[in-house]
Amino acid sequence: MAGIVGWGCHMPRHRVKVEEIAKVWGADAQAYKKGLNVQEKSVPAPDTDTITLSVTAARRAVARAGVDPAAIGACYVGSESHPYAVKPSGTTVAEVLGATPECRCADFEFACKAGTEAMTVALRLVDAGEVTYALGIGADTSQGAPGDALEYTASAGAAAFLMGADNLVAECEHTYSYMTDTADFWRREYQYYPQHAGRFTGEPAYFKHVLGCAKGILDKAGLKPEDFAYCVFHQPNGKFPATVAKKLGFKKEQWEQGLLCPLLGNTYSGSSPMGLTAILDVVKPGDRILHVSYGSGAGSDGFVFRCTDRIAEVQKLAPQTRELLEGERFYLQYGEYAKFRGKIIMNVKGA
Amino acid sequence: MRDVAIIGVGANPKWGELWGRSLRDIFVEAALAAMDDAGVDRIDSMYVGCMSSGLFAGQEHIGSLLADYLGQRHLPATRIETACASGGVAVKMAALEVASGHADVVLAGGVEKMTDVGGADATYALGTAADAEYECYHGATFPGLYAMIARAHMDRYGTTAEMLAQVAVKNHDNGALNPMAQYPFKITAERVLNSIMIADPLHILDCSPITDGAAAAVLCPLETAKKLTKKQPVKVAGFGQATDAIQLAQREDMTWLESTAQAAARAYEMAGVEAKDIDLFEVHDCFTIAELVVMESLGLVGKGEGGKATLEGRTARDGDIPVNASGGLKSKGHPVGATGVAQVMEVVKQLRGEAGDRQIKDAKRGLTQNMGGSGGSSVVHILEVA
Amino acid sequence: MPSASYTREIPQRYRLEAGKCSSCGKIYYPPRLVCVCGGRDFETVALSDTGKVVTYTIIRVGPSDFVEEVPYGLGIVEVDGGVRLMAQLVDVPLDDIKTGMPVRLEFRKIYQEGEAGIICYGHKAVPA
Ligand SMILES: [Zn+2]
């Protein structure tokens, strides 16, 4: 079966701390930090969007894969923050890489699960023999309404996976998807910020689908938690994925490497895929990884990856996810953050 | 080719933010002043230097417009554009037309009406003199480009912010004596260094201002000059023009203006003189650093020595190489298309002994250097008492 | 309507494609049709994405499309191989920008044609 031949991650260097946001809204920072298990989140500068994050992540994936970009036959970006309402993000990414013109492209959107759907389609196009390599990218510069609980986590980042049939670093042994129509989180056309259904986003939404998907793929594969070196789940906060992991019977050493949310926030479509990159950075040949995403609306995609001998050769060929997460960071005050995120009302040009 | 003389010069009386005056108003004022100065009421041809009437005033095709408003309808009239060197090149084209025998009395004018747009739009309009796709695209501004030249000059030669400030101080000392100057007052180095930063290391008082202004000169064959005017004719002894890569990044040496060096070499050769034979210099100090690099590229001082020479007072009116006795672009103002013509006007007045309180004693020969972009174009004239 | 001019610069802006003169080997960024040596045959080569700052400034008063970006670092970067190009200097405190600083070119949004127009991308330099 097809699998990953290269992976790459990218995130902004700017951060805002939970305390800085809580201060503005008179909220209890400690309660949020404890309740959400999040300390700070990444913030995209005005020159950073889903396309630029995707490009850098994709370049790193191609660098690890060491393949001719012209052989990339599909480029799929999954995001809920595509810079254009109409005009694909993927065309720019493919053009930068040099994958055009023989390349398939369309953007994906499914709340936080768009990235894993892009990965699945990329994998299956390769399996079908349609293309030699295909890129599946999850990226977002996600927005949370000012003052809303989401503002403490909505962040920015991207993960890119170049899928192929040979020279694999991780074979995809199984995929599985679990999906219902559930109105837990949405954004209507022309609205700046998404809305959510409060506590309804938990049990009937996140947990039902993530657990349903995880159990489904384990059954399908005939595998148990102890068959995995690592697991990673969608990270709307730092608490939910740990709860899921424990319910499924995973141990801390299996899930903590992929849990980025406490320092990164929720990068929506980039969330669990970025966690997967952090795992790929450190896995050993032969290790198995369980990856389950979640997107409101609602559904989860599951993947079982098994790493090959080649992975050790490519882990250092591009910046590693935890280096980016824990490296040099620039902390913003709320005013700067508001400016960066376009939350300040400006004059219309020419007015 | 015939020898060429300048027999009249003029400008609109006061440069600055002329809210009540239009592009055509200020040009016609300047042209009439030059024609009155020359004592002529007809001209055979006209060149107008103007960088960007399109972006500043929404008006192109100003040759036709200005000839008509000057009362010279049907005149051959041509706009010249070489960014901020447009005025200087207009003078060169007028001189060539007279020299060729194609026309006898030719007006060289320059004009820029800059204050009808806001600051950001003016910055954008001026920026179009740089490479639009590979400099402006990345947010370059003219202060920014000259700031990068300044940084490189500081890194290589140890030029300091104090040296740059002294250029502004000296030019304001001169401009304080020039009635047409936009900012005719003295400033101190401390004030320059404490003024707000525009593009590090350039403060706002290192920069020439946004100015509405126009200037004009009337040229004719030297042999008929004395018949046309009672004033001292000034001979156009030499001129030269040259270009360089428009992109700063593509210059061989960012601390040197090769276009200026080559334009000057041609002018010196045509006039048969060297820098040391010249009594005063009007140069393109759009930013303080520009004056230093221009002085070096003209050969007035050695490479990297412009700042030291300025601190020593050598470029003051009583120094051995007086630079910008008019106040320069810095104090007099910089209506970009008019600047090169106004430099010629200053030298003509100095050579005629009409420069009032800022008169350079016994000035017999002067040089103007006018520059476009970050040095992509340069034009040099050498004028002397006929 | 900037779409046409934007689209035709994509190879240079997105992939840092330059033209190398087949006669003398000089590399031009952006590519040209004729070399100073007179050569008219060029090979397309991609510039290195790493280099160093050779001069810089901090723009504090920006042109119309950049007024909300100020202050920003702007410099000339000499990429490995010697070609120089202009780029903004980002992801670095302004006071830390220095001549000679090693940098890497990263894909970024440069500006946009207003809220409703096209988004213009290219490269900026970040600390290497
Ligand atoms: Zn060549």
mmCIF file of N, CA and C in Angstrom, chain B residues 43-113:
data_model
loop_
_atom_site.group_PDB
_atom_site.id
_atom_site.type_symbol
_atom_site.label_atom_id
_atom_site.label_comp_id
_atom_site.label_asym_id
_atom_site.label_seq_id
_atom_site.Cartn_x
_atom_site.Cartn_y
_atom_site.Cartn_z
ATOM 1 N N ILE B 43 9.439 81.564 -27.979
ATOM 2 C CA ILE B 43 10.444 80.503 -27.991
ATOM 3 C C ILE B 43 10.129 79.586 -29.158
ATOM 4 N N ASP B 44 11.154 78.828 -29.589
ATOM 5 C CA ASP B 44 10.980 77.964 -30.771
ATOM 6 C C ASP B 44 10.628 76.529 -30.399
ATOM 7 N N SER B 45 10.966 76.169 -29.172
ATOM 8 C CA SER B 45 10.777 74.769 -28.772
ATOM 9 C C SER B 45 10.857 74.700 -27.255
ATOM 10 N N MET B 46 10.311 73.639 -26.699
ATOM 11 C CA MET B 46 10.277 73.557 -25.231
ATOM 12 C C MET B 46 10.414 72.103 -24.779
ATOM 13 N N TYR B 47 11.208 71.911 -23.731
ATOM 14 C CA TYR B 47 11.314 70.602 -23.072
ATOM 15 C C TYR B 47 10.901 70.787 -21.617
ATOM 16 N N VAL B 48 10.085 69.863 -21.132
ATOM 17 C CA VAL B 48 9.643 69.949 -19.733
ATOM 18 C C VAL B 48 10.042 68.674 -19.008
ATOM 19 N N GLY B 49 10.877 68.817 -18.001
ATOM 20 C CA GLY B 49 11.215 67.676 -17.161
ATOM 21 C C GLY B 49 10.130 67.475 -16.128
ATOM 22 N N CYS B 50 9.622 66.284 -16.046
ATOM 23 C CA CYS B 50 8.585 65.999 -15.060
ATOM 24 C C CYS B 50 8.598 64.497 -14.818
ATOM 25 N N MET B 51 8.660 64.125 -13.554
ATOM 26 C CA MET B 51 8.771 62.697 -13.282
ATOM 27 C C MET B 51 7.442 61.983 -13.375
ATOM 28 N N SER B 52 6.424 62.507 -12.728
ATOM 29 C CA SER B 52 5.218 61.689 -12.604
ATOM 30 C C SER B 52 3.959 62.529 -12.455
ATOM 31 N N SER B 53 3.705 63.385 -13.438
ATOM 32 C CA SER B 53 2.458 64.158 -13.361
ATOM 33 C C SER B 53 1.254 63.225 -13.388
ATOM 34 N N GLY B 54 1.437 62.053 -13.976
ATOM 35 C CA GLY B 54 0.332 61.092 -14.019
ATOM 36 C C GLY B 54 -0.082 60.645 -12.633
ATOM 37 N N LEU B 55 0.885 60.248 -11.820
ATOM 38 C CA LEU B 55 0.548 59.761 -10.481
ATOM 39 C C LEU B 55 0.288 60.905 -9.501
ATOM 40 N N PHE B 56 0.988 62.017 -9.682
ATOM 41 C CA PHE B 56 0.815 63.125 -8.737
ATOM 42 C C PHE B 56 -0.415 63.985 -9.062
ATOM 43 N N ALA B 57 -0.711 64.118 -10.354
ATOM 44 C CA ALA B 57 -1.783 65.044 -10.734
ATOM 45 C C ALA B 57 -2.774 64.451 -11.716
ATOM 46 N N GLY B 58 -2.607 63.169 -12.051
ATOM 47 C CA GLY B 58 -3.528 62.542 -12.993
ATOM 48 C C GLY B 58 -3.430 63.132 -14.382
ATOM 49 N N GLN B 59 -2.279 63.685 -14.710
ATOM 50 C CA GLN B 59 -2.134 64.388 -15.979
ATOM 51 C C GLN B 59 -0.870 63.930 -16.700
ATOM 52 N N GLU B 60 -1.037 63.350 -17.870
ATOM 53 C CA GLU B 60 0.108 63.106 -18.749
ATOM 54 C C GLU B 60 0.027 64.127 -19.889
ATOM 55 N N HIS B 61 0.892 63.977 -20.873
ATOM 56 C CA HIS B 61 0.860 64.824 -22.073
ATOM 57 C C HIS B 61 0.981 66.311 -21.714
ATOM 58 N N ILE B 62 1.921 66.593 -20.826
ATOM 59 C CA ILE B 62 2.006 67.974 -20.353
ATOM 60 C C ILE B 62 2.761 68.885 -21.306
ATOM 61 N N GLY B 63 3.412 68.326 -22.320
ATOM 62 C CA GLY B 63 4.035 69.204 -23.330
ATOM 63 C C GLY B 63 2.969 70.068 -23.980
ATOM 64 N N SER B 64 1.925 69.432 -24.460
ATOM 65 C CA SER B 64 0.821 70.145 -25.095
ATOM 66 C C SER B 64 0.148 71.097 -24.107
ATOM 67 N N LEU B 65 -0.160 70.571 -22.939
ATOM 68 C CA LEU B 65 -0.871 71.369 -21.932
ATOM 69 C C LEU B 65 -0.108 72.647 -21.585
ATOM 70 N N LEU B 66 1.195 72.482 -21.312
ATOM 71 C CA LEU B 66 1.944 73.617 -20.778
ATOM 72 C C LEU B 66 2.329 74.613 -21.869
ATOM 73 N N ALA B 67 2.581 74.126 -23.077
ATOM 74 C CA ALA B 67 2.860 75.058 -24.171
ATOM 75 C C ALA B 67 1.648 75.953 -24.392
ATOM 76 N N ASP B 68 0.465 75.351 -24.382
ATOM 77 C CA ASP B 68 -0.771 76.106 -24.579
ATOM 78 C C ASP B 68 -0.949 77.140 -23.474
ATOM 79 N N TYR B 69 -0.831 76.686 -22.218
ATOM 80 C CA TYR B 69 -1.055 77.618 -21.099
ATOM 81 C C TYR B 69 0.027 78.677 -21.000
ATOM 82 N N LEU B 70 1.172 78.403 -21.639
ATOM 83 C CA LEU B 70 2.240 79.402 -21.660
ATOM 84 C C LEU B 70 2.004 80.417 -22.776
ATOM 85 N N GLY B 71 0.911 80.232 -23.516
ATOM 86 C CA GLY B 71 0.635 81.160 -24.620
ATOM 87 C C GLY B 71 1.477 80.855 -25.831
ATOM 88 N N GLN B 72 1.949 79.639 -25.949
ATOM 89 C CA GLN B 72 2.828 79.257 -27.053
ATOM 90 C C GLN B 72 2.225 78.059 -27.791
ATOM 91 N N ARG B 73 0.916 78.106 -28.021
ATOM 92 C CA ARG B 73 0.232 77.022 -28.718
ATOM 93 C C ARG B 73 0.909 76.756 -30.063
ATOM 94 N N HIS B 74 0.997 75.481 -30.436
ATOM 95 C CA HIS B 74 1.613 74.988 -31.682
ATOM 96 C C HIS B 74 3.130 74.824 -31.580
ATOM 97 N N LEU B 75 3.677 75.186 -30.460
ATOM 98 C CA LEU B 75 5.117 75.015 -30.248
ATOM 99 C C LEU B 75 5.443 73.513 -30.162
ATOM 100 N N PRO B 76 6.591 73.070 -30.712
ATOM 101 C CA PRO B 76 7.001 71.697 -30.392
ATOM 102 C C PRO B 76 7.389 71.617 -28.914
ATOM 103 N N ALA B 77 6.685 70.797 -28.168
ATOM 104 C CA ALA B 77 6.918 70.733 -26.714
ATOM 105 C C ALA B 77 6.933 69.276 -26.282
ATOM 106 N N THR B 78 7.960 68.917 -25.549
ATOM 107 C CA THR B 78 8.193 67.509 -25.222
ATOM 108 C C THR B 78 8.454 67.347 -23.734
ATOM 109 N N ARG B 79 7.783 66.373 -23.145
ATOM 110 C CA ARG B 79 8.083 66.058 -21.745
ATOM 111 C C ARG B 79 9.256 65.088 -21.695
ATOM 112 N N ILE B 80 10.157 65.333 -20.748
ATOM 113 C CA ILE B 80 11.329 64.486 -20.550
ATOM 114 C C ILE B 80 11.164 63.787 -19.209
ATOM 115 N N GLU B 81 11.391 62.478 -19.200
ATOM 116 C CA GLU B 81 11.276 61.756 -17.935
ATOM 117 C C GLU B 81 12.485 60.870 -17.711
ATOM 118 N N THR B 82 13.276 61.209 -16.711
ATOM 119 C CA THR B 82 14.339 60.332 -16.222
ATOM 120 C C THR B 82 14.281 60.396 -14.698
ATOM 121 N N ALA B 83 13.066 60.153 -14.185
ATOM 122 C CA ALA B 83 12.800 60.228 -12.746
ATOM 123 C C ALA B 83 13.223 61.601 -12.217
ATOM 124 N N CYS B 84 13.948 61.651 -11.111
ATOM 125 C CA CYS B 84 14.291 62.935 -10.498
ATOM 126 C C CYS B 84 15.345 63.689 -11.300
ATOM 127 N N ALA B 85 15.901 63.039 -12.336
ATOM 128 C CA ALA B 85 16.861 63.716 -13.208
ATOM 129 C C ALA B 85 16.165 64.343 -14.413
ATOM 130 N N SER B 86 14.843 64.336 -14.427
ATOM 131 C CA SER B 86 14.098 64.808 -15.606
ATOM 132 C C SER B 86 14.450 66.249 -15.960
ATOM 133 N N GLY B 87 14.538 67.113 -14.961
ATOM 134 C CA GLY B 87 14.818 68.524 -15.215
ATOM 135 C C GLY B 87 16.187 68.722 -15.837
ATOM 136 N N GLY B 88 17.181 68.048 -15.289
ATOM 137 C CA GLY B 88 18.536 68.167 -15.815
ATOM 138 C C GLY B 88 18.614 67.696 -17.255
ATOM 139 N N VAL B 89 17.911 66.611 -17.543
ATOM 140 C CA VAL B 89 17.949 66.085 -18.905
ATOM 141 C C VAL B 89 17.175 67.008 -19.853
ATOM 142 N N ALA B 90 16.132 67.674 -19.349
ATOM 143 C CA ALA B 90 15.417 68.655 -20.187
ATOM 144 C C ALA B 90 16.376 69.763 -20.621
ATOM 145 N N VAL B 91 17.234 70.198 -19.705
ATOM 146 C CA VAL B 91 18.227 71.222 -20.053
ATOM 147 C C VAL B 91 19.181 70.680 -21.115
ATOM 148 N N LYS B 92 19.596 69.437 -20.941
ATOM 149 C CA LYS B 92 20.502 68.840 -21.919
ATOM 150 C C LYS B 92 19.845 68.756 -23.293
ATOM 151 N N MET B 93 18.588 68.335 -23.330
ATOM 152 C CA MET B 93 17.902 68.209 -24.624
ATOM 153 C C MET B 93 17.728 69.581 -25.288
ATOM 154 N N ALA B 94 17.440 70.580 -24.482
ATOM 155 C CA ALA B 94 17.313 71.931 -25.035
ATOM 156 C C ALA B 94 18.656 72.390 -25.595
ATOM 157 N N ALA B 95 19.725 72.125 -24.865
ATOM 158 C CA ALA B 95 21.058 72.519 -25.329
ATOM 159 C C ALA B 95 21.393 71.821 -26.641
ATOM 160 N N LEU B 96 21.054 70.546 -26.729
ATOM 161 C CA LEU B 96 21.337 69.795 -27.953
ATOM 162 C C LEU B 96 20.557 70.359 -29.138
ATOM 163 N N GLU B 97 19.322 70.752 -28.871
ATOM 164 C CA GLU B 97 18.509 71.258 -29.989
ATOM 165 C C GLU B 97 19.064 72.586 -30.498
ATOM 166 N N VAL B 98 19.497 73.419 -29.548
ATOM 167 C CA VAL B 98 20.107 74.684 -29.957
ATOM 168 C C VAL B 98 21.431 74.407 -30.678
ATOM 169 N N ALA B 99 22.241 73.528 -30.101
ATOM 170 C CA ALA B 99 23.550 73.231 -30.690
ATOM 171 C C ALA B 99 23.410 72.686 -32.103
ATOM 172 N N SER B 100 22.394 71.903 -32.323
ATOM 173 C CA SER B 100 22.212 71.266 -33.635
ATOM 174 C C SER B 100 21.787 72.256 -34.702
ATOM 175 N N GLY B 101 21.262 73.396 -34.280
ATOM 176 C CA GLY B 101 20.769 74.369 -35.246
ATOM 177 C C GLY B 101 19.313 74.168 -35.593
ATOM 178 N N HIS B 102 18.697 73.193 -34.980
ATOM 179 C CA HIS B 102 17.299 72.910 -35.292
ATOM 180 C C HIS B 102 16.383 73.993 -34.735
ATOM 181 N N ALA B 103 16.766 74.611 -33.636
ATOM 182 C CA ALA B 103 15.968 75.694 -33.064
ATOM 183 C C ALA B 103 16.919 76.703 -32.442
ATOM 184 N N ASP B 104 16.461 77.942 -32.331
ATOM 185 C CA ASP B 104 17.334 79.000 -31.803
ATOM 186 C C ASP B 104 17.067 79.315 -30.347
ATOM 187 N N VAL B 105 15.818 79.522 -29.985
ATOM 188 C CA VAL B 105 15.498 79.872 -28.601
ATOM 189 C C VAL B 105 14.647 78.725 -28.027
ATOM 190 N N VAL B 106 15.234 78.026 -27.068
ATOM 191 C CA VAL B 106 14.568 76.835 -26.540
ATOM 192 C C VAL B 106 14.419 76.975 -25.032
ATOM 193 N N LEU B 107 13.234 76.653 -24.548
ATOM 194 C CA LEU B 107 12.991 76.715 -23.103
ATOM 195 C C LEU B 107 13.126 75.320 -22.509
ATOM 196 N N ALA B 108 13.919 75.221 -21.457
ATOM 197 C CA ALA B 108 14.029 73.976 -20.691
ATOM 198 C C ALA B 108 13.345 74.216 -19.358
ATOM 199 N N GLY B 109 12.273 73.507 -19.122
ATOM 200 C CA GLY B 109 11.554 73.681 -17.864
ATOM 201 C C GLY B 109 11.511 72.392 -17.079
ATOM 202 N N GLY B 110 11.084 72.528 -15.846
ATOM 203 C CA GLY B 110 10.871 71.351 -15.009
ATOM 204 C C GLY B 110 9.768 71.669 -14.040
ATOM 205 N N VAL B 111 8.956 70.693 -13.740
ATOM 206 C CA VAL B 111 7.828 70.944 -12.841
ATOM 207 C C VAL B 111 7.441 69.661 -12.113
ATOM 208 N N GLU B 112 7.014 69.813 -10.873
ATOM 209 C CA GLU B 112 6.347 68.711 -10.184
ATOM 210 C C GLU B 112 5.357 69.313 -9.212
ATOM 211 N N LYS B 113 4.121 68.843 -9.314
ATOM 212 C CA LYS B 113 3.064 69.250 -8.384
ATOM 213 C C LYS B 113 2.789 68.018 -7.537
#
